[in-house]
Coordinates of N, CA and C in Angstrom, one line a residue:
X1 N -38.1 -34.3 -58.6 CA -36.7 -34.2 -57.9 C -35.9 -35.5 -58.0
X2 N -34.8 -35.5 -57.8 CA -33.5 -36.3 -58.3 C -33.4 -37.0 -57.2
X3 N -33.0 -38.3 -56.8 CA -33.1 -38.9 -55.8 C -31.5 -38.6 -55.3
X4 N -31.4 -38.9 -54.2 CA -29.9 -38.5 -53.6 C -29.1 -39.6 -54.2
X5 N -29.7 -41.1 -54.2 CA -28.6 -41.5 -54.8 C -28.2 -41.3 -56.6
X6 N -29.4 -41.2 -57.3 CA -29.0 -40.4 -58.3 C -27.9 -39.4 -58.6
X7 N -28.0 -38.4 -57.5 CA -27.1 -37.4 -57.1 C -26.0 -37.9 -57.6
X8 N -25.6 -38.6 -56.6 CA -24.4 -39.1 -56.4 C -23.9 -39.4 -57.0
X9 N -24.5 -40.2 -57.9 CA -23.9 -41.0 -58.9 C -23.8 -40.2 -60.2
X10 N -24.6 -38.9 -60.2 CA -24.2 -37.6 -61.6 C -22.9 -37.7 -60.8
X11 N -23.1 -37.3 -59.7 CA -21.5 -36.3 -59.4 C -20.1 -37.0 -59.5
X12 N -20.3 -38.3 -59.3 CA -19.1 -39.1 -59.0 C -19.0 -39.4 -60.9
X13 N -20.0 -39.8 -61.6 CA -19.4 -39.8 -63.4 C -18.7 -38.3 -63.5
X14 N -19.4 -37.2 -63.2 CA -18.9 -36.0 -63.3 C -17.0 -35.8 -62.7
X15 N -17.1 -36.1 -61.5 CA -15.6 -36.4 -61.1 C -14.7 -37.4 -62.0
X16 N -15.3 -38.4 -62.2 CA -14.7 -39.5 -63.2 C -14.2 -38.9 -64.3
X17 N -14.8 -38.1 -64.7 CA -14.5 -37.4 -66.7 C -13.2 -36.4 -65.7
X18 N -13.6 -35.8 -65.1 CA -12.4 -34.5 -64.5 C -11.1 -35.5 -64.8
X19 N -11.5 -36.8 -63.8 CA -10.1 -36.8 -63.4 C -9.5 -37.5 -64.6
X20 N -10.3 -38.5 -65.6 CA -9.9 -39.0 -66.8 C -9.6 -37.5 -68.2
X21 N -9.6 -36.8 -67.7 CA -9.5 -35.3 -69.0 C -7.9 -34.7 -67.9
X22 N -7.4 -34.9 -66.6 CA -6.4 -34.4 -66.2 C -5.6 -35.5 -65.9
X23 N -5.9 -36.8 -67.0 CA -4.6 -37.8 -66.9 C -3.4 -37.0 -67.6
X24 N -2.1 -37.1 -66.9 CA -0.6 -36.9 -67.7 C -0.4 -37.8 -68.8
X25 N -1.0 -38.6 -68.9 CA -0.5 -39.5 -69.8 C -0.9 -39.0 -71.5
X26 N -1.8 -38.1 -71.3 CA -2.1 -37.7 -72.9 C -2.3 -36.4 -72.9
X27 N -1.4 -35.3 -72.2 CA -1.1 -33.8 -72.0 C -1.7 -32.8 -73.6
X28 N -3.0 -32.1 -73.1 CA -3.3 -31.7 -74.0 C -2.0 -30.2 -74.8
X29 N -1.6 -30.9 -75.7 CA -0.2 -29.6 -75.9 C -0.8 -29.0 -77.3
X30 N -1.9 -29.2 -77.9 CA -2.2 -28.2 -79.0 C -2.5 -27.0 -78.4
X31 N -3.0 -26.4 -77.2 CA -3.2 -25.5 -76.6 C -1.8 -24.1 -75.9
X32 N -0.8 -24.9 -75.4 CA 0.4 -24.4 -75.0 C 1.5 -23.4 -76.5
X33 N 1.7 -22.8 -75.7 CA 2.6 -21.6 -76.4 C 3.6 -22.4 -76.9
X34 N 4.7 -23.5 -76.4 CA 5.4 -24.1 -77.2 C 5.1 -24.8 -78.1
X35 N 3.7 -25.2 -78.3 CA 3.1 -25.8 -79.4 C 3.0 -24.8 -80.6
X36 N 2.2 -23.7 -80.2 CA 2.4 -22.4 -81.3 C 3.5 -22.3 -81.8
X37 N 4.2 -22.3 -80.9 CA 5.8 -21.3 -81.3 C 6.6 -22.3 -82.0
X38 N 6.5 -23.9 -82.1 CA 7.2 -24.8 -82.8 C 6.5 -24.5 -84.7
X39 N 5.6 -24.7 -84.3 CA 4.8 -24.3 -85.8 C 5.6 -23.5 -86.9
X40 N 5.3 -24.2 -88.2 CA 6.1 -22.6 -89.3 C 5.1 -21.6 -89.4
X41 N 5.1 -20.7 -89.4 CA 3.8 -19.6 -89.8 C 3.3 -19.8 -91.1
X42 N 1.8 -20.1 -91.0 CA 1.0 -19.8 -92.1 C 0.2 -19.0 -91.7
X43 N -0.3 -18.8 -93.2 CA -1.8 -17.6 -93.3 C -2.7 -17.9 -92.6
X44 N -3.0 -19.5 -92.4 CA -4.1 -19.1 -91.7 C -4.2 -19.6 -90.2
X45 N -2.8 -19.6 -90.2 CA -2.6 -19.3 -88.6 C -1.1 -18.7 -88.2
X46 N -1.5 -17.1 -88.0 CA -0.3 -16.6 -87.6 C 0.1 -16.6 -86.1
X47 N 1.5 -16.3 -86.2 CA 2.1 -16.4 -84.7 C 1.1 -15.4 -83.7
X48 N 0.4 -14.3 -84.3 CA -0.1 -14.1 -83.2 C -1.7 -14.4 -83.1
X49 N -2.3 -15.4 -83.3 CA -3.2 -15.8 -83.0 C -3.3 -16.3 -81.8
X50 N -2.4 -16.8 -80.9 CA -2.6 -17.0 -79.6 C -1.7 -16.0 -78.6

């Protein structure tokens, strides 16, 4: 078994990555609909693939 301060210390790197992956400063926008929609259509990715 894992020691409690072990624990802790998963959980708090664990919190660390969360809150370093929901900095504003580098806004994941390949994923958002105005990213698609700026795109020109190609074959191998059409508009409605998302």
């Amino acid at each position: 078994m894992a020691s409690t301060e072990e624990l802790a210390a998963v959980t708090a790197t664990l919190f660390s990555l969360l809150a370093t992956r929901r900095t504003p400063q580098e806004p994941d926008t390949t994923h958002t609909r105005a990213y698609w929609r700026r795109q020109p259509p190609a074959p191998s990715r059409p508009h409605s693939w998302r």
